Amino acid sequence: MDHFEYRNGSLFCEQVAVSDIVAEVGTPAYIYSSATLLHHYNAIAEAFAELNPTICYSIKSLANVNILKLLAKAGSSFDVTSGGELARATIAGGDASKIVFAGVGKTDRELVDALDAGIGVFNIESEAEFENLSRLAAQRGAKPHAALRLNPDVYDPKTHTYTATGKKETKFGVDIERAVRFFEEYGSGPNVMLDGIHIHIGSPIYSAWPYVEAIGKTLSMIDRLKEKGFEINTLDIGGGFAADYETGASPLADDYAKAIVPLLKDTALAVIIEPGRQISCNAGILATEVQYVKTGGEKNFVIVDAAMTDLFRPALYGSEHFVYPAAIDATAQPPERRAGFAAPGGTKVDVVGGVCEGSDFLAKDRVLPPIARGDLMVVFSAGAYGFVMSSQYNSRPRSVEVLVDGAEYRIIRRRETYEDTYAAELDV
Ligand code: LLP
């Protein structure tokens, strides 16, 4: 669900025509809908209300401070994975005592910053990390809460191998067989209160069942730990709720909640969830202008001014985003936004960027209506892992970000300049 729709052949974000925004800010442009972000946040909050969970929006999916402020105002806390994200959460006014911090490679500086900020829970991914946190906490006279990130050895076969994190053979968390030993070793430690369990089985997870399996294994583990005298107060079930890319068929917050809430509602555990993309994915589009149309052998190419540097997901995961012109014949509105949708009378094209890499494509083999130089194209469902994964490769300045709210919009990150691409290089 989102607030992007064609009206008389012209794409609108809430009450604003995308072409009007682009006329002011240029292309490529990431454009986000406040109403869509809040809709998805609220849908998750309502679906899981019976558990009274702490919702820690996963900053990594879409990290603009203005977006974080919007979500903090709606009641969200934050899941951070680096010192940089912690800094953003802090600037956005996030309640530090509700921040959770995961990541396999937390540096001393990041741990110290998080200790000083007084964050809620350190999600610990290895024995060595726990020992390091204990050492730093002792030095600073702090006594933080920590959760052990368990690796429940569960996965969703539809999740890309690069983003499946719940299988044993990944760098994430600690094998479930080692959990008891971990608590025996560290559970009564004087410097860190190890009183929680964290899981994050992958991203995206396309049905509730991997969660059911993982939570089942985790609850059994918590029982075993309790029998051994360890007190577990908090269960963080991570993120990974899916969002619509190719179709509208992804599960809704309610579908996950219906399966998950019954498992947890009668436990005394404080529940944390870390959704990212289900809030941010459908809330953003990437608008881009057609530079050239050309053929190569049998192939037709639409070359646009966005590239893999702006949206890396197609090159990295082969992910399929719906791509379509922003202005179309009013009678030819796509009845559905599905990557495989073939525009009647259309031509099969690859939509590619101008970067010097064969992997620089935004969409392949799409049957699109006639496209010409100067047309505005839109990549849908680009809010999550879009701008945040952009780079300056080929010395391309990063895109502008715009936030729409009803009939208003504002630039929330200015377009980078050429100077920005070399500003950190000394002696320029
Ligand atoms: N919590 C933890 C510990 C995570 O590692 C992640 C994502 C999340 C929560 C949020 O997952 P979400 O709800 O957004 O699915 N670049 C990839 C996704 C990488 C996800 C990394 N971790 C992509 O574009 O699909």
CSV table of C-alpha atoms and ligand atoms in Angstrom, one decimal:
chain,number,residue,atom,x,y,z
A,1,MET,CA,0.0,0.0,0.0
A,2,ASP,CA,1.3,3.5,-0.8
A,3,HIS,CA,0.2,7.0,-1.7
A,4,PHE,CA,1.6,7.0,-5.2
A,5,GLU,CA,-1.1,7.0,-7.9
A,6,TYR,CA,-1.7,8.0,-11.5
A,7,ARG,CA,-4.3,10.7,-11.9
A,8,ASN,CA,-5.3,11.5,-15.5
A,9,GLY,CA,-2.1,9.9,-16.6
A,10,SER,CA,0.2,11.8,-14.3
A,11,LEU,CA,1.9,10.2,-11.3
A,12,PHE,CA,1.1,11.8,-7.9
A,13,CYS,CA,2.8,11.4,-4.6
A,14,GLU,CA,0.0,12.3,-2.1
A,15,GLN,CA,-1.4,15.6,-3.5
A,16,VAL,CA,1.7,16.6,-5.5
A,17,ALA,CA,2.5,15.7,-9.1
A,18,VAL,CA,5.8,14.0,-9.3
A,19,SER,CA,6.6,16.1,-12.4
A,20,ASP,CA,6.1,19.3,-10.4
A,21,ILE,CA,8.6,18.2,-7.8
A,22,VAL,CA,11.1,17.2,-10.4
A,23,ALA,CA,10.7,20.5,-12.3
A,24,GLU,CA,12.1,22.1,-9.1
A,25,VAL,CA,14.6,19.6,-7.8
A,26,GLY,CA,15.8,17.9,-11.0
A,27,THR,CA,16.6,14.2,-11.4
A,28,PRO,CA,17.5,11.7,-10.2
A,29,ALA,CA,15.4,12.3,-7.2
A,30,TYR,CA,14.2,10.1,-4.3
A,31,ILE,CA,10.7,11.1,-3.3
A,32,TYR,CA,9.1,9.8,-0.1
A,33,SER,CA,5.5,9.9,1.1
A,34,SER,CA,5.1,10.8,4.8
A,35,ALA,CA,1.6,9.3,4.8
A,36,THR,CA,2.9,6.0,3.5
A,37,LEU,CA,5.7,5.8,6.1
A,38,LEU,CA,3.2,6.6,8.9
A,39,HIS,CA,0.6,4.2,7.5
A,40,HIS,CA,3.0,1.3,7.6
A,41,TYR,CA,4.4,2.2,11.0
A,42,ASN,CA,0.9,2.5,12.5
A,43,ALA,CA,-0.2,-0.8,10.8
A,44,ILE,CA,2.7,-2.6,12.5
A,45,ALA,CA,2.0,-0.9,15.9
A,46,GLU,CA,-1.7,-1.8,15.7
A,47,ALA,CA,-1.1,-5.4,14.5
A,48,PHE,CA,1.3,-6.1,17.4
A,49,ALA,CA,-0.5,-3.9,20.0
A,50,GLU,CA,-1.4,-6.9,22.2
A,51,LEU,CA,2.3,-7.4,22.9
A,52,ASN,CA,2.9,-3.7,23.6
A,53,PRO,CA,6.2,-4.1,21.8
A,54,THR,CA,9.0,-1.6,21.5
A,55,ILE,CA,9.1,-0.8,17.8
A,56,CYS,CA,12.7,-0.1,16.8
A,57,TYR,CA,12.6,1.1,13.2
A,58,SER,CA,15.7,-0.2,11.4
A,59,ILE,CA,17.6,2.9,10.4
A,60,LYS,CA,19.7,1.1,7.8
A,61,SER,CA,16.7,0.8,5.4
A,62,LEU,CA,16.2,4.6,5.0
A,63,ALA,CA,18.3,6.8,7.3
A,64,ASN,CA,17.5,10.4,6.5
A,65,VAL,CA,17.3,12.3,9.8
A,66,ASN,CA,14.0,13.9,8.7
A,67,ILE,CA,12.4,10.5,8.2
A,68,LEU,CA,13.7,9.4,11.6
A,69,LYS,CA,12.2,12.5,13.2
A,70,LEU,CA,8.9,11.7,11.6
A,71,LEU,CA,8.9,8.2,12.9
A,72,ALA,CA,10.2,9.2,16.4
A,73,LYS,CA,7.2,11.6,16.6
A,74,ALA,CA,4.9,8.7,15.7
A,75,GLY,CA,6.4,6.7,18.7
A,76,SER,CA,9.1,4.7,17.1
A,77,SER,CA,12.4,3.9,18.6
A,78,PHE,CA,15.4,2.7,16.6
A,79,ASP,CA,17.6,-0.3,15.7
A,80,VAL,CA,21.1,0.9,14.9
A,81,THR,CA,24.0,-0.9,13.4
A,82,SER,CA,26.8,1.6,13.6
A,83,GLY,CA,28.1,4.7,15.3
A,84,GLY,CA,26.8,6.7,12.4
A,85,GLU,CA,23.3,5.4,12.8
A,86,LEU,CA,23.5,6.0,16.6
A,87,ALA,CA,24.4,9.6,15.8
A,88,ARG,CA,21.4,9.9,13.5
A,89,ALA,CA,19.0,8.4,16.1
A,90,THR,CA,20.3,10.8,18.7
A,91,ILE,CA,19.9,13.8,16.4
A,92,ALA,CA,16.4,12.7,15.5
A,93,GLY,CA,15.4,12.8,19.2
A,94,GLY,CA,15.2,9.0,19.7
A,95,ASP,CA,14.8,7.9,23.3
A,96,ALA,CA,18.3,6.4,23.9
A,97,SER,CA,17.1,4.0,26.5
A,98,LYS,CA,15.0,2.2,23.8
A,99,ILE,CA,17.7,2.0,21.1
A,100,VAL,CA,19.0,-1.5,20.2
A,101,PHE,CA,22.4,-2.0,18.6
A,102,ALA,CA,23.2,-5.0,16.5
A,103,GLY,CA,26.2,-5.8,14.2
A,104,VAL,CA,29.0,-8.3,14.2
A,105,GLY,CA,31.8,-5.8,14.1
A,106,LYS,CA,31.1,-3.1,16.6
A,107,THR,CA,34.3,-1.2,17.2
A,108,ASP,CA,35.5,0.1,20.6
A,109,ARG,CA,34.6,3.6,19.6
A,110,GLU,CA,31.1,2.5,18.7
A,111,LEU,CA,30.6,0.6,21.9
A,112,VAL,CA,31.9,3.5,24.0
A,113,ASP,CA,29.6,5.9,22.2
A,114,ALA,CA,26.6,3.6,22.8
A,115,LEU,CA,27.6,3.1,26.4
A,116,ASP,CA,27.8,6.9,26.9
A,117,ALA,CA,24.5,7.4,25.2
A,118,GLY,CA,22.9,4.9,27.6
A,119,ILE,CA,21.2,2.8,24.9
A,120,GLY,CA,18.6,0.1,25.7
A,121,VAL,CA,20.2,-3.1,24.6
A,122,PHE,CA,23.4,-4.3,23.0
A,123,ASN,CA,22.6,-7.2,20.7
A,124,ILE,CA,25.7,-9.3,21.1
A,125,GLU,CA,26.9,-11.4,18.2
A,126,SER,CA,29.9,-13.3,19.6
A,127,GLU,CA,31.8,-14.3,22.8
A,128,ALA,CA,34.6,-12.0,21.9
A,129,GLU,CA,32.3,-9.1,21.5
A,130,PHE,CA,30.7,-9.8,24.9
A,131,GLU,CA,34.1,-9.8,26.5
A,132,ASN,CA,35.0,-6.5,24.8
A,133,LEU,CA,31.8,-4.8,25.9
A,134,SER,CA,32.3,-6.1,29.5
A,135,ARG,CA,35.8,-4.6,29.5
A,136,LEU,CA,34.7,-1.2,28.2
A,137,ALA,CA,31.6,-1.1,30.5
A,138,ALA,CA,33.8,-1.8,33.5
A,139,GLN,CA,36.2,1.0,32.5
A,140,ARG,CA,33.4,3.4,32.3
A,141,GLY,CA,31.5,2.2,35.3
A,142,ALA,CA,28.4,1.4,33.2
A,143,LYS,CA,26.2,-1.6,33.5
A,144,PRO,CA,24.3,-2.0,30.2
A,145,HIS,CA,21.7,-4.6,29.2
A,146,ALA,CA,22.7,-7.1,26.5
A,147,ALA,CA,20.8,-9.7,24.5
A,148,LEU,CA,22.5,-12.7,22.9
A,149,ARG,CA,21.8,-12.8,19.2
A,150,LEU,CA,20.8,-16.4,18.6
A,151,ASN,CA,21.2,-18.0,15.2
A,152,PRO,CA,18.1,-20.3,15.2
A,153,ASP,CA,19.2,-22.0,11.9
A,154,VAL,CA,16.0,-21.0,10.1
A,155,TYR,CA,15.6,-19.5,6.7
A,156,ASP,CA,13.1,-18.5,4.1
A,157,PRO,CA,14.1,-20.1,0.7
A,158,LYS,CA,12.9,-17.0,-1.1
A,159,THR,CA,15.3,-14.7,0.8
A,160,HIS,CA,18.4,-13.8,-1.2
A,161,THR,CA,21.4,-15.6,0.1
A,162,TYR,CA,23.1,-12.3,0.7
A,163,THR,CA,20.4,-11.2,3.2
A,164,ALA,CA,19.5,-14.5,4.8
A,165,THR,CA,21.0,-14.2,8.3
A,166,GLY,CA,19.2,-17.0,10.3
A,167,LYS,CA,21.1,-20.0,8.9
A,168,LYS,CA,24.0,-21.5,10.8
A,169,GLU,CA,26.6,-20.8,8.2
A,170,THR,CA,26.4,-17.0,8.4
A,171,LYS,CA,28.5,-14.5,10.3
A,172,PHE,CA,25.5,-13.4,12.4
A,173,GLY,CA,24.8,-14.3,16.0
A,174,VAL,CA,25.8,-17.4,18.0
A,175,ASP,CA,24.7,-21.0,17.1
A,176,ILE,CA,21.7,-22.1,19.2
A,177,GLU,CA,23.8,-25.0,20.6
A,178,ARG,CA,26.3,-22.6,22.1
A,179,ALA,CA,23.6,-20.4,23.8
A,180,VAL,CA,23.6,-22.3,27.1
A,181,ARG,CA,27.4,-22.3,27.3
A,182,PHE,CA,27.3,-18.6,26.5
A,183,PHE,CA,25.0,-17.9,29.5
A,184,GLU,CA,27.0,-20.2,31.8
A,185,GLU,CA,30.1,-18.2,30.9
A,186,TYR,CA,28.8,-14.7,30.8
A,187,GLY,CA,25.2,-14.7,32.3
A,188,SER,CA,26.3,-13.7,35.8
A,189,GLY,CA,28.9,-11.3,34.6
A,190,PRO,CA,29.4,-8.3,36.9
A,191,ASN,CA,29.6,-5.6,34.2
A,192,VAL,CA,26.9,-6.4,31.7
A,193,MET,CA,23.3,-7.6,32.4
A,194,LEU,CA,22.8,-10.4,29.9
A,195,ASP,CA,19.0,-10.7,30.1
A,196,GLY,CA,17.7,-10.8,26.6
A,197,ILE,CA,17.6,-12.8,23.4
A,198,HIS,CA,17.7,-11.4,19.9
A,199,ILE,CA,17.0,-13.0,16.6
A,200,HIS,CA,16.9,-11.6,13.1
A,201,ILE,CA,16.5,-14.4,10.6
A,202,GLY,CA,16.8,-12.5,7.3
A,203,SER,CA,15.4,-9.8,5.2
A,204,PRO,CA,12.9,-9.9,3.6
A,205,ILE,CA,11.1,-12.9,5.0
A,206,TYR,CA,8.1,-13.6,2.8
A,207,SER,CA,5.8,-15.5,5.2
A,208,ALA,CA,5.3,-15.7,9.0
A,209,TRP,CA,6.3,-19.3,9.2
A,210,PRO,CA,10.1,-18.8,9.5
A,211,TYR,CA,9.3,-16.5,12.4
A,212,VAL,CA,7.1,-19.1,14.0
A,213,GLU,CA,9.8,-21.7,13.7
A,214,ALA,CA,12.5,-19.4,15.0
A,215,ILE,CA,10.5,-18.0,17.9
A,216,GLY,CA,9.5,-21.6,18.8
A,217,LYS,CA,13.1,-22.7,19.0
A,218,THR,CA,14.0,-19.5,20.9
A,219,LEU,CA,11.2,-19.9,23.5
A,220,SER,CA,12.4,-23.5,24.2
A,221,MET,CA,15.9,-22.1,24.6
A,222,ILE,CA,14.6,-19.4,27.0
A,223,ASP,CA,12.9,-22.2,29.1
A,224,ARG,CA,16.2,-24.1,29.3
A,225,LEU,CA,18.0,-21.0,30.4
A,226,LYS,CA,15.4,-20.3,33.0
A,227,GLU,CA,15.7,-23.8,34.3
A,228,LYS,CA,19.4,-23.1,34.8
A,229,GLY,CA,18.6,-20.0,36.7
A,230,PHE,CA,19.1,-17.3,34.1
A,231,GLU,CA,16.5,-14.6,33.9
A,232,ILE,CA,15.5,-13.6,30.4
A,233,ASN,CA,13.3,-10.5,30.3
A,234,THR,CA,13.5,-9.3,26.7
A,235,LEU,CA,12.9,-11.0,23.3
A,236,ASP,CA,13.8,-9.0,20.2
A,237,ILE,CA,12.5,-10.8,17.1
A,238,GLY,CA,14.3,-8.6,14.6
A,239,GLY,CA,13.1,-7.3,11.3
A,240,GLY,CA,12.6,-8.7,7.9
A,241,PHE,CA,8.8,-8.2,7.3
A,242,ALA,CA,8.5,-8.0,3.5
A,243,ALA,CA,7.3,-5.2,1.4
A,244,ASP,CA,5.9,-4.9,-2.1
A,245,TYR,CA,8.4,-4.9,-4.9
A,246,GLU,CA,7.0,-6.8,-7.9
A,247,THR,CA,3.5,-7.3,-6.8
A,248,GLY,CA,1.1,-6.3,-4.0
A,249,ALA,CA,1.2,-9.9,-2.7
A,250,SER,CA,3.6,-9.4,0.1
A,251,PRO,CA,2.2,-10.2,3.6
A,252,LEU,CA,0.9,-7.3,5.7
A,253,ALA,CA,1.8,-6.6,9.2
A,254,ASP,CA,-1.4,-8.3,10.3
A,255,ASP,CA,-0.4,-11.5,8.6
A,256,TYR,CA,2.8,-11.7,10.6
A,257,ALA,CA,1.1,-10.6,13.8
A,258,LYS,CA,-1.6,-13.2,13.6
A,259,ALA,CA,1.0,-15.9,13.6
A,260,ILE,CA,3.5,-14.3,16.0
A,261,VAL,CA,1.3,-12.6,18.7
A,262,PRO,CA,-0.3,-15.9,20.0
A,263,LEU,CA,3.2,-17.3,20.6
A,264,LEU,CA,4.3,-14.4,22.8
A,265,LYS,CA,1.2,-12.9,24.4
A,266,ASP,CA,1.2,-15.1,27.5
A,267,THR,CA,4.9,-14.9,28.1
A,268,ALA,CA,6.2,-12.2,30.5
A,269,LEU,CA,8.8,-11.1,27.9
A,270,ALA,CA,9.2,-7.5,26.8
A,271,VAL,CA,9.0,-7.8,23.0
A,272,ILE,CA,11.1,-5.7,20.6
A,273,ILE,CA,10.6,-5.7,16.8
A,274,GLU,CA,12.9,-4.1,14.2
A,275,PRO,CA,11.0,-3.5,11.0
A,276,GLY,CA,12.8,-1.5,8.3
A,277,ARG,CA,11.6,-2.1,4.7
A,278,GLN,CA,7.9,-2.7,5.6
A,279,ILE,CA,7.8,0.9,6.7
A,280,SER,CA,10.1,2.5,4.2
A,281,CYS,CA,10.1,0.4,1.0
A,282,ASN,CA,6.8,1.5,-0.6
A,283,ALA,CA,7.1,5.0,0.8
A,284,GLY,CA,9.7,5.9,-1.8
A,285,ILE,CA,10.3,6.2,-5.5
A,286,LEU,CA,13.3,7.1,-7.6
A,287,ALA,CA,12.4,9.5,-10.4
A,288,THR,CA,14.8,9.6,-13.3
A,289,GLU,CA,15.0,11.3,-16.7
A,290,VAL,CA,15.5,9.4,-20.0
A,291,GLN,CA,18.7,10.5,-21.6
A,292,TYR,CA,18.8,8.3,-24.7
A,293,VAL,CA,17.1,5.4,-26.3
A,294,LYS,CA,19.2,3.0,-28.3
A,295,THR,CA,19.4,-0.5,-29.6
A,296,GLY,CA,22.3,-3.0,-29.3
A,297,GLY,CA,21.8,-6.2,-31.4
A,298,GLU,CA,18.3,-7.4,-30.6
A,299,LYS,CA,18.1,-5.3,-27.5
A,300,ASN,CA,16.5,-2.0,-26.8
A,301,PHE,CA,18.0,0.2,-24.1
A,302,VAL,CA,16.4,3.1,-22.3
A,303,ILE,CA,19.4,5.0,-20.7
A,304,VAL,CA,18.4,7.1,-17.7
A,305,ASP,CA,20.2,9.5,-15.4
A,306,ALA,CA,19.9,7.3,-12.4
A,307,ALA,CA,22.2,4.3,-12.2
A,308,MET,CA,23.4,1.5,-10.0
A,309,THR,CA,25.0,4.2,-7.9
A,310,ASP,CA,21.6,5.5,-7.0
A,311,LEU,CA,19.8,2.1,-6.6
A,312,PHE,CA,22.1,-0.8,-6.2
A,313,ARG,CA,19.5,-3.5,-5.5
A,314,PRO,CA,19.0,-4.7,-9.1
A,315,ALA,CA,22.8,-5.1,-9.7
A,316,LEU,CA,23.5,-6.7,-6.3
A,317,TYR,CA,20.5,-9.0,-5.8
A,318,GLY,CA,18.8,-9.1,-9.2
A,319,SER,CA,15.9,-7.5,-7.5
A,320,GLU,CA,12.9,-6.5,-9.7
A,321,HIS,CA,11.4,-3.1,-9.1
A,322,PHE,CA,8.4,-1.9,-11.1
A,323,VAL,CA,9.6,0.8,-13.5
A,324,TYR,CA,7.2,2.9,-15.5
A,325,PRO,CA,6.9,6.4,-17.1
A,326,ALA,CA,5.6,9.1,-14.7
A,327,ALA,CA,3.4,10.5,-17.5
A,328,ILE,CA,1.3,8.2,-19.6
A,329,ASP,CA,-1.7,8.2,-21.8
A,330,ALA,CA,-4.6,8.6,-19.3
A,331,THR,CA,-6.2,5.4,-20.8
A,332,ALA,CA,-3.0,3.4,-20.4
A,333,GLN,CA,-2.6,3.4,-16.7
A,334,PRO,CA,-1.0,0.2,-15.5
A,335,PRO,CA,-3.7,-1.8,-13.8
A,336,GLU,CA,-1.1,-3.3,-11.5
A,337,ARG,CA,2.4,-2.5,-10.5
A,338,ARG,CA,4.1,-5.8,-11.3
A,339,ALA,CA,7.6,-6.1,-12.8
A,340,GLY,CA,6.3,-8.5,-15.4
A,341,PHE,CA,3.5,-6.2,-16.5
A,342,ALA,CA,3.5,-5.7,-20.3
A,343,ALA,CA,2.2,-2.4,-21.5
A,344,PRO,CA,-0.2,-3.0,-24.4
A,345,GLY,CA,1.5,-2.3,-27.6
A,346,GLY,CA,4.8,-1.7,-25.8
A,347,THR,CA,8.4,-2.6,-26.6
A,348,LYS,CA,10.7,-4.8,-24.6
A,349,VAL,CA,13.6,-2.7,-23.1
A,350,ASP,CA,16.3,-2.7,-20.5
A,351,VAL,CA,16.4,0.4,-18.3
A,352,VAL,CA,20.0,1.1,-17.6
A,353,GLY,CA,22.2,3.8,-16.1
A,354,GLY,CA,25.3,5.5,-17.5
A,355,VAL,CA,27.9,3.8,-15.2
A,356,CYS,CA,30.7,1.9,-16.9
A,357,GLU,CA,29.6,-1.5,-15.7
A,358,GLY,CA,27.5,-4.2,-17.4
A,359,SER,CA,25.7,-4.7,-14.1
A,360,ASP,CA,24.4,-1.1,-14.2
A,361,PHE,CA,20.7,-1.8,-14.8
A,362,LEU,CA,17.5,-0.8,-13.0
A,363,ALA,CA,15.2,-3.2,-14.9
A,364,LYS,CA,15.6,-5.8,-17.6
A,365,ASP,CA,13.2,-7.1,-20.3
A,366,ARG,CA,10.3,-4.8,-19.4
A,367,VAL,CA,7.6,-4.2,-22.0
A,368,LEU,CA,7.1,-0.4,-21.6
A,369,PRO,CA,5.0,2.1,-23.6
A,370,PRO,CA,6.9,4.2,-26.1
A,371,ILE,CA,9.7,6.1,-24.4
A,372,ALA,CA,11.6,9.1,-25.7
A,373,ARG,CA,14.5,11.3,-24.6
A,374,GLY,CA,13.4,13.7,-21.8
A,375,ASP,CA,10.7,11.4,-20.5
A,376,LEU,CA,10.4,11.0,-16.7
A,377,MET,CA,10.6,7.4,-15.5
A,378,VAL,CA,9.9,6.1,-12.0
A,379,VAL,CA,11.3,3.2,-10.1
A,380,PHE,CA,8.7,2.2,-7.5
A,381,SER,CA,9.3,0.6,-4.1
A,382,ALA,CA,12.7,2.2,-3.8
A,383,GLY,CA,12.4,3.7,-0.3
A,384,ALA,CA,14.2,0.9,1.5
A,385,TYR,CA,17.9,0.2,0.8
A,386,GLY,CA,17.7,2.7,-2.0
A,387,PHE,CA,19.4,6.0,-1.2
A,388,VAL,CA,21.2,4.5,1.8
A,389,MET,CA,23.1,2.1,-0.5
A,390,SER,CA,23.9,4.8,-3.1
A,391,SER,CA,27.5,5.7,-3.9
A,392,GLN,CA,29.6,8.2,-5.7
A,393,TYR,CA,31.2,5.7,-8.0
A,394,ASN,CA,32.2,7.3,-11.3
A,395,SER,CA,32.3,10.5,-9.2
A,396,ARG,CA,28.5,10.8,-9.5
A,397,PRO,CA,27.0,13.1,-6.9
A,398,ARG,CA,24.3,11.4,-4.9
A,399,SER,CA,20.7,12.2,-5.6
A,400,VAL,CA,18.4,14.7,-3.8
A,401,GLU,CA,15.8,13.4,-1.3
A,402,VAL,CA,12.4,15.0,-1.1
A,403,LEU,CA,9.7,14.4,1.5
A,404,VAL,CA,6.0,14.9,0.6
A,405,ASP,CA,3.4,15.6,3.2
A,406,GLY,CA,-0.1,16.1,1.7
A,407,ALA,CA,0.1,19.0,-0.7
A,408,GLU,CA,3.5,20.2,0.5
A,409,TYR,CA,7.0,18.9,-0.1
A,410,ARG,CA,10.4,19.8,1.0
A,411,ILE,CA,14.0,18.9,0.2
A,412,ILE,CA,15.3,16.8,3.1
A,413,ARG,CA,18.8,16.2,1.5
A,414,ARG,CA,20.2,18.5,-1.1
A,415,ARG,CA,21.6,17.0,-4.3
A,416,GLU,CA,25.4,16.6,-3.9
A,417,THR,CA,27.6,18.7,-6.1
A,418,TYR,CA,30.8,17.7,-7.9
A,419,GLU,CA,32.7,19.4,-5.1
A,420,ASP,CA,31.0,17.1,-2.5
A,421,THR,CA,32.5,14.2,-4.4
A,422,TYR,CA,36.1,15.4,-3.7
A,423,ALA,CA,35.6,17.6,-0.7
A,424,ALA,CA,37.0,15.1,1.8
A,425,GLU,CA,40.2,14.7,-0.2
A,426,LEU,CA,42.9,16.9,1.3
A,427,ASP,CA,44.9,19.5,-0.6
A,428,VAL,CA,42.3,20.0,-3.3
B,1,LLP,N1,17.4,-5.9,12.2
B,1,LLP,C1,18.6,-6.4,11.9
B,1,LLP,C2,19.5,-6.9,12.9
B,1,LLP,C3,19.0,-6.3,10.5
B,1,LLP,O1,20.2,-6.7,10.2
B,1,LLP,C4,18.1,-5.8,9.6
B,1,LLP,C5,18.4,-5.7,8.2
B,1,LLP,C6,16.8,-5.3,10.0
B,1,LLP,C7,16.5,-5.4,11.4
B,1,LLP,C8,15.8,-4.8,9.1
B,1,LLP,O2,15.4,-5.6,8.1
B,1,LLP,P1,14.1,-5.2,7.2
B,1,LLP,O3,12.9,-5.1,8.1
B,1,LLP,O4,14.4,-3.9,6.6
B,1,LLP,O5,14.0,-6.3,6.1
B,1,LLP,N2,20.2,-4.4,1.5
B,1,LLP,C9,19.3,-5.5,1.5
B,1,LLP,C10,18.7,-5.7,2.9
B,1,LLP,C11,19.8,-5.9,4.0
B,1,LLP,C12,19.2,-6.1,5.3
B,1,LLP,C13,20.1,-6.0,6.4
B,1,LLP,N3,19.6,-6.1,7.7
B,1,LLP,C14,18.2,-5.3,0.5
B,1,LLP,O6,18.2,-4.3,-0.2
B,1,LLP,O7,17.2,-6.1,0.4
